[in-house]
Coordinates of C-alpha atoms in Angstrom, one line a residue:
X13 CA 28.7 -26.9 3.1
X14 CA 30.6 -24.5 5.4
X15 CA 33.2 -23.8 3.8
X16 CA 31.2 -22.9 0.9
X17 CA 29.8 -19.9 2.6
X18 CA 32.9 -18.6 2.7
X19 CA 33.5 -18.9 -0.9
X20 CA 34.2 -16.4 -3.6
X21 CA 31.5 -16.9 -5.8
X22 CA 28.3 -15.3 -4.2
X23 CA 25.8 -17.8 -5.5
X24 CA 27.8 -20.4 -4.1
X25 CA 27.4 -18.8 -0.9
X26 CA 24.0 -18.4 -1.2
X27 CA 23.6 -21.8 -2.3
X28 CA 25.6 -23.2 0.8
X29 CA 23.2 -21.1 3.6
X30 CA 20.2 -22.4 1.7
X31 CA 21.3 -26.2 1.8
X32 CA 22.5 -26.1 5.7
X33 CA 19.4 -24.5 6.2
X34 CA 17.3 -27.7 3.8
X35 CA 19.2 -29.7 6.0
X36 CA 18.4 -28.3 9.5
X37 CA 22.0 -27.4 10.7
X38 CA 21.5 -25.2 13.8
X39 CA 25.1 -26.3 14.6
X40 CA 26.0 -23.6 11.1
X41 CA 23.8 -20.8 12.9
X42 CA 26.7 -19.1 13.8
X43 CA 28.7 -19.1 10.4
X44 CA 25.2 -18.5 8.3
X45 CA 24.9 -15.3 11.2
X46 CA 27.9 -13.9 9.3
X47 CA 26.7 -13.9 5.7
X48 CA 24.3 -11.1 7.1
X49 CA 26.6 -8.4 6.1
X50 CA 28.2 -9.8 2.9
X51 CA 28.7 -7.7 0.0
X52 CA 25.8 -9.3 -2.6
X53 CA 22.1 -8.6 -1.3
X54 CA 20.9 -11.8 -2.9
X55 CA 23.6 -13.9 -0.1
X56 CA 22.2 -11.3 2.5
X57 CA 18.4 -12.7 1.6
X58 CA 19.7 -16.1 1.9
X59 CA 21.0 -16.1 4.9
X60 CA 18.1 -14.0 6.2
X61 CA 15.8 -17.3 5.1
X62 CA 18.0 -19.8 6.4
X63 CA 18.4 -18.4 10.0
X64 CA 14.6 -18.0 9.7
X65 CA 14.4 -21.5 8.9
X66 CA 16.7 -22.5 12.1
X67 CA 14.8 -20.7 13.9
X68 CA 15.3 -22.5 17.0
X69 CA 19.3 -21.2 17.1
X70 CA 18.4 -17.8 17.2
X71 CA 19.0 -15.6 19.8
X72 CA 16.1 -13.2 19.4
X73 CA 17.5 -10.7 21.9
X74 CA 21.4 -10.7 19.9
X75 CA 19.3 -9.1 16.7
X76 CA 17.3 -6.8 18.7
X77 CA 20.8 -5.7 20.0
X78 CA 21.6 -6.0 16.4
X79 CA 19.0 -2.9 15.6
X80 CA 21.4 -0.6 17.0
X81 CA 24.6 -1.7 15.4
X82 CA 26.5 0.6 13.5
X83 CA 26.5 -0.9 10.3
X84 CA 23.4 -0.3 8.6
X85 CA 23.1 -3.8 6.6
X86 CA 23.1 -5.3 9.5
X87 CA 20.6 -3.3 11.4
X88 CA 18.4 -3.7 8.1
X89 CA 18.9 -7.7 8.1
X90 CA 18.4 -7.8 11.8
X91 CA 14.9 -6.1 11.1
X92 CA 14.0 -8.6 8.6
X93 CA 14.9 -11.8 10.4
X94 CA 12.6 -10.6 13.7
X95 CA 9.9 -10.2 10.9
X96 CA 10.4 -13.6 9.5
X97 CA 10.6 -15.6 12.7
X98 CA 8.0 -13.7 14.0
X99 CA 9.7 -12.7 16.9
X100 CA 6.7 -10.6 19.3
X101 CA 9.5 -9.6 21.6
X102 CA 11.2 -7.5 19.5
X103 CA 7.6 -5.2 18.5
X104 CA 9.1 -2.7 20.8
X105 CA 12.6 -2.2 19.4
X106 CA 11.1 -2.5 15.9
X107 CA 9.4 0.5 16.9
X108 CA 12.2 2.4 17.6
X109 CA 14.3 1.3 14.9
X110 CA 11.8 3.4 12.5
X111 CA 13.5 6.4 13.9
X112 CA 16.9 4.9 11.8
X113 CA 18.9 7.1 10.0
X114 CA 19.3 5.1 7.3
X115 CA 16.2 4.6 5.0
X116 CA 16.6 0.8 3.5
X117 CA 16.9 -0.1 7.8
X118 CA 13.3 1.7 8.2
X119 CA 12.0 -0.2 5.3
X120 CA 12.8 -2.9 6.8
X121 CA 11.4 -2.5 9.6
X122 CA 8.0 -1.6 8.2
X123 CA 8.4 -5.1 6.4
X124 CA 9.1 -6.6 9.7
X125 CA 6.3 -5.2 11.6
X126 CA 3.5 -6.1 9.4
X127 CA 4.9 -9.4 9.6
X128 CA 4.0 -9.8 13.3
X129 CA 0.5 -8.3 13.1
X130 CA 0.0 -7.5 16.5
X131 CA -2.1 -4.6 17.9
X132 CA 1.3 -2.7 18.9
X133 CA 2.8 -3.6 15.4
X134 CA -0.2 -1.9 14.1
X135 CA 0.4 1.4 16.1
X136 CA 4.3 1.4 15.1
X137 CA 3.0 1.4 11.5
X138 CA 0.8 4.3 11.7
X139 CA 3.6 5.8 13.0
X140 CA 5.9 4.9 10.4
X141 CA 2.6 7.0 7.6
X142 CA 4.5 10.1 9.0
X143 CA 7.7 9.2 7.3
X144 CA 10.0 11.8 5.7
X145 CA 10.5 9.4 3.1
X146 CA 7.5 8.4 0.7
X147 CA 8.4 4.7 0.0
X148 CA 8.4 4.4 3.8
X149 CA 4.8 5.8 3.5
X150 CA 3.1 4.2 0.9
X151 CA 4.9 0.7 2.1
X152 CA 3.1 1.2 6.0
X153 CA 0.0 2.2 4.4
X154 CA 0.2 -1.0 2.2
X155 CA 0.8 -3.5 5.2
X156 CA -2.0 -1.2 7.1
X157 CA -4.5 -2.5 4.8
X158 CA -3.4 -6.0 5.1
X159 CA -3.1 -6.0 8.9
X160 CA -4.1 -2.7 10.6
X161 CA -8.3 -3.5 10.4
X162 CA -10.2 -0.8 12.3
X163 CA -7.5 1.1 14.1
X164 CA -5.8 2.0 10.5
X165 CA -8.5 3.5 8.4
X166 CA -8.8 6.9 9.5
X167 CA -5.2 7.5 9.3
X168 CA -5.1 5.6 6.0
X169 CA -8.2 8.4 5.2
X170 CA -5.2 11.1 6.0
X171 CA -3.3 9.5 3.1
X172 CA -5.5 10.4 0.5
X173 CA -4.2 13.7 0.8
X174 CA -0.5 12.8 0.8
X175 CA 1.6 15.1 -1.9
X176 CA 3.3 12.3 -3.5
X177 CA 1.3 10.0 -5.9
X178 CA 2.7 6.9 -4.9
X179 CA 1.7 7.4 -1.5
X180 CA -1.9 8.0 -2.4
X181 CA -2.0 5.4 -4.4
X182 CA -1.2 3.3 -2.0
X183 CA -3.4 4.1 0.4
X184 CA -6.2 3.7 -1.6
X185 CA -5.6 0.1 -2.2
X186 CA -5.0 -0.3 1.4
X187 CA -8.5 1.6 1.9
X188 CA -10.0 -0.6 -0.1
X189 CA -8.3 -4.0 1.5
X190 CA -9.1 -2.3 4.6
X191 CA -13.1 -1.4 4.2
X192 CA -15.2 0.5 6.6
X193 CA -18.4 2.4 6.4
X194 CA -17.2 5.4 4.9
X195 CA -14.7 4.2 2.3
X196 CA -16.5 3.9 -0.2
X197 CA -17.2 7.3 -0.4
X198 CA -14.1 8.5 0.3
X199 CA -12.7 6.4 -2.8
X200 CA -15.9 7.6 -5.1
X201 CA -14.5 11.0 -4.4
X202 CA -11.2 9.9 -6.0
X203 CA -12.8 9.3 -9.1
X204 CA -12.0 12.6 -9.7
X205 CA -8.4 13.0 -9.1
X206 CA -6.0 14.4 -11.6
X207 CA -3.3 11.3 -11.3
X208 CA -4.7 8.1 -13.5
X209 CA -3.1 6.2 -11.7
X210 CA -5.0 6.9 -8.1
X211 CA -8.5 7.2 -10.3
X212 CA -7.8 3.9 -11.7
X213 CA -7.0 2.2 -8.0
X214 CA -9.9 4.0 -7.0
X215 CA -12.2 1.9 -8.9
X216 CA -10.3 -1.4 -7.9
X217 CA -10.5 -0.9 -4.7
X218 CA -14.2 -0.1 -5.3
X219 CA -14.6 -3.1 -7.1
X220 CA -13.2 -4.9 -4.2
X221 CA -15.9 -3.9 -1.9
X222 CA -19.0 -3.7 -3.5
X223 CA -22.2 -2.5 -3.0
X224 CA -24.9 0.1 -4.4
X225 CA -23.0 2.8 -4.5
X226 CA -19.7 1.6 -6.0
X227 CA -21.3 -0.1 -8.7
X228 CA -22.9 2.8 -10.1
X229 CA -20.0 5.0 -9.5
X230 CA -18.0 2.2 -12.0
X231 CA -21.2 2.3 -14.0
X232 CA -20.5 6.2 -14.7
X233 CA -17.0 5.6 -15.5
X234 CA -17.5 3.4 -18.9
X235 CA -18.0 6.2 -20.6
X236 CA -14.6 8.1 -19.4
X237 CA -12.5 9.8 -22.2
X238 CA -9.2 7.9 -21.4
X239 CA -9.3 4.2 -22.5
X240 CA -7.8 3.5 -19.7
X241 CA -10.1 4.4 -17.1
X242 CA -13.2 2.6 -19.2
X243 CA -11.0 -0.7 -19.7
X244 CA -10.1 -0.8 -15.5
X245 CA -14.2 0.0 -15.0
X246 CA -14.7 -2.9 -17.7
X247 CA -12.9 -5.1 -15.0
X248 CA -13.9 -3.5 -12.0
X249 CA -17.7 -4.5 -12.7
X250 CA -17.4 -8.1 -13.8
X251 CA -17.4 -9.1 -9.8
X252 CA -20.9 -6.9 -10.1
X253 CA -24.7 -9.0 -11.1
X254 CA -27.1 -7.1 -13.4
X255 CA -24.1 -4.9 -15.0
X256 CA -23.9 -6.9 -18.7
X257 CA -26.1 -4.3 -20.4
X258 CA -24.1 -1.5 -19.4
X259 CA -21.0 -3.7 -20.6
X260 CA -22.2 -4.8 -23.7
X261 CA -21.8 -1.6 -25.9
X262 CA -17.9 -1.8 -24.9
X263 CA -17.7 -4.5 -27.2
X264 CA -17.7 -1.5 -29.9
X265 CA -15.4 0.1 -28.0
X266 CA -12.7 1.9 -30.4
X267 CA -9.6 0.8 -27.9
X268 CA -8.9 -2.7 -28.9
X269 CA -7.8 -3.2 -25.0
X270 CA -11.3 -2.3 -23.7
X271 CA -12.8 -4.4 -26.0
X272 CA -10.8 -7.6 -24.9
X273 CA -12.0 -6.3 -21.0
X274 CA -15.6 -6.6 -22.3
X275 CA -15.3 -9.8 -23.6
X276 CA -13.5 -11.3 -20.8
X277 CA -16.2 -9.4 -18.4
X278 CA -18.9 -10.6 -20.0
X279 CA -17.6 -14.6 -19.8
X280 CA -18.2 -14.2 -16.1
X281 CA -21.6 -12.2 -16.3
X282 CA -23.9 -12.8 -18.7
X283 CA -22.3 -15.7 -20.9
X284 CA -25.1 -17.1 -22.2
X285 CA -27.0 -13.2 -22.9
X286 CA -23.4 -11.6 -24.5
X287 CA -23.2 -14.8 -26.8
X288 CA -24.6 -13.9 -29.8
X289 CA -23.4 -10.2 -29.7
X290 CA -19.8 -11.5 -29.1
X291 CA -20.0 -14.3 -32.3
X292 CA -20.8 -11.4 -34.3
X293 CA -18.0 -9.4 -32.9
X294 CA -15.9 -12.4 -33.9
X295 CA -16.6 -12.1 -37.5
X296 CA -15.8 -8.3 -38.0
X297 CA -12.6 -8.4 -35.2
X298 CA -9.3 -7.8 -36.6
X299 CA -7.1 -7.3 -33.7
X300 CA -5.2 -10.5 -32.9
X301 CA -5.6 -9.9 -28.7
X302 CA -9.3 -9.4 -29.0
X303 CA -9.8 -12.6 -30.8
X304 CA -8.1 -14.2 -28.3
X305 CA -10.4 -13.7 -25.9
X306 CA -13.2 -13.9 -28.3
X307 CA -11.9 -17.8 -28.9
X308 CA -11.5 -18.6 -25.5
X309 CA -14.4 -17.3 -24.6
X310 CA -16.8 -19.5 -27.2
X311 CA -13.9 -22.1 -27.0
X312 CA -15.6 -22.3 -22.8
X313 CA -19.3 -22.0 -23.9

């Protein structure tokens, strides 16, 4: 299997690292260690997993060193390997590898740090919301939500106003993965905002945490202008009791796409109440998707 890594096909390479890793070699550490910077990213990933999965001959501090090298595949590598193995020690250099020149290293790094979890991982990546570089953003804010609890949501609030789109659309979903008492009304107050996109993450996020208020702010969203917003509303409420009558009437909706979202809502709401109205949409339906859903939803009843 060794001499495979070094062989001119790059899937064979891959291949090789994976099966000296399926085996257990920690004696092929050393060889794997140089597959780090080859030229195909996919060979990079596999050796990445394999010296993840030989964990135990692994020098934690060498790729901490590694962080600093001057080749910048190999600082990004280094980054993801201390994420994968979990490596606590290296929270610190992680840290100040976000300061890195090169902007696939810092990604990285982000990657890496919401990996280990801890509370000073969590500080690095609020840190890392003040990137120049708007991937780098929305990518923290999405690990933030995962991982940053408390500590992360009034920074994940600053988001919200972030120029670029992507950004804010991240941190909505990480607002909602994230909770707290006042993000709920913070993401009703999106509900406004000019990019679909964030309106429509807005009321997932909304339908992930529930309540009073974000069911009636989905409520007033059904009868939106785009078709878009009233299908993700459609799906938003079906986690929601007591919502099938304001459902129903999207059965008649002209956007064959929200009508499917009404059926499908309705098979986990009121199943037995929408029955009859959704036999008789069966009869006049003409759009192949939305008699999909019509079937399988009699096909379960």
């Amino acid at each position: 299997f060794e001499k495979f890594l070094s062989d001119e096909d790059g899937h064979v390479r891959a291949l090789a690292a994976t099966g000296l890793a399926s085996m257990h070699e920690v004696r092929a550490v050393p060889v794997i260690k140089g597959l780090l910077s080859d030229p195909y990213e996919d060979v990079q990933e596999a050796a990445v997993a394999a010296l993840s999965a030989l964990r135990e001959g692994v020098e934690v501090r060498e790729f901490m060193d590694r962080l600093k090298d001057k080749n910048p595949t190999l600082r990004r590598n280094a980054a993801l390997l201390l994420g994968s193995i979990e490596a606590d020690e290296s929270v610190g250099a992680l840290g100040f590898a976000l300061k890195d020149e090169d902007v696939t290293v810092r990604q990285a790094v982000v990657r890496a740090l919401s990996a280990l979890k801890s509370e000073e991982a969590v500080k690095h990546l609020i840190f890392a919301l003040t990137d120049e570089d708007p991937h780098i953003r929305a990518s923290a804010a999405l690990s933030l939500g995962s991982v940053g609890g408390q500590k992360a949501r009034e920074p994940l609030g600053l988001l919200l106003g972030d120029a670029d789109d992507t950004v804010r659309v991240s941190a909505v979903r990480a607002l909602g993965m994230a909770g707290g008492e006042d993000a709920v009304a913070r993401l009703i107050a999106l509900l406004a905002d000019h990019n679909g996109f964030v309106v429509a993450t807005a009321m997932e996020s909304l339908g992930m945490l529930g309540g009073a208020e974000a069911k009636e702010a989905l409520i007033g969203m059904l009868g939106s202008d785009d078709r878009e917003i009233r299908r993700t509303a459609v799906i938003s409420l079906s986690v929601f009791a007591g919502v099938e009558e304001k459902v129903l009437p999207l059965l008649r909706d002209p956007d064959w796409a929200v009508r499917a979202a009404a059926v499908e809502a309705l098979g986990k709401l009121a199943r037995e109440a929408a029955s009859n109205e959704i036999e008789k949409l069966f009869d006049e339906e003409e759009d192949p998707a939305v008699r999909k859903a019509i079937e399988e939803f009699l096909d379960v009843r």
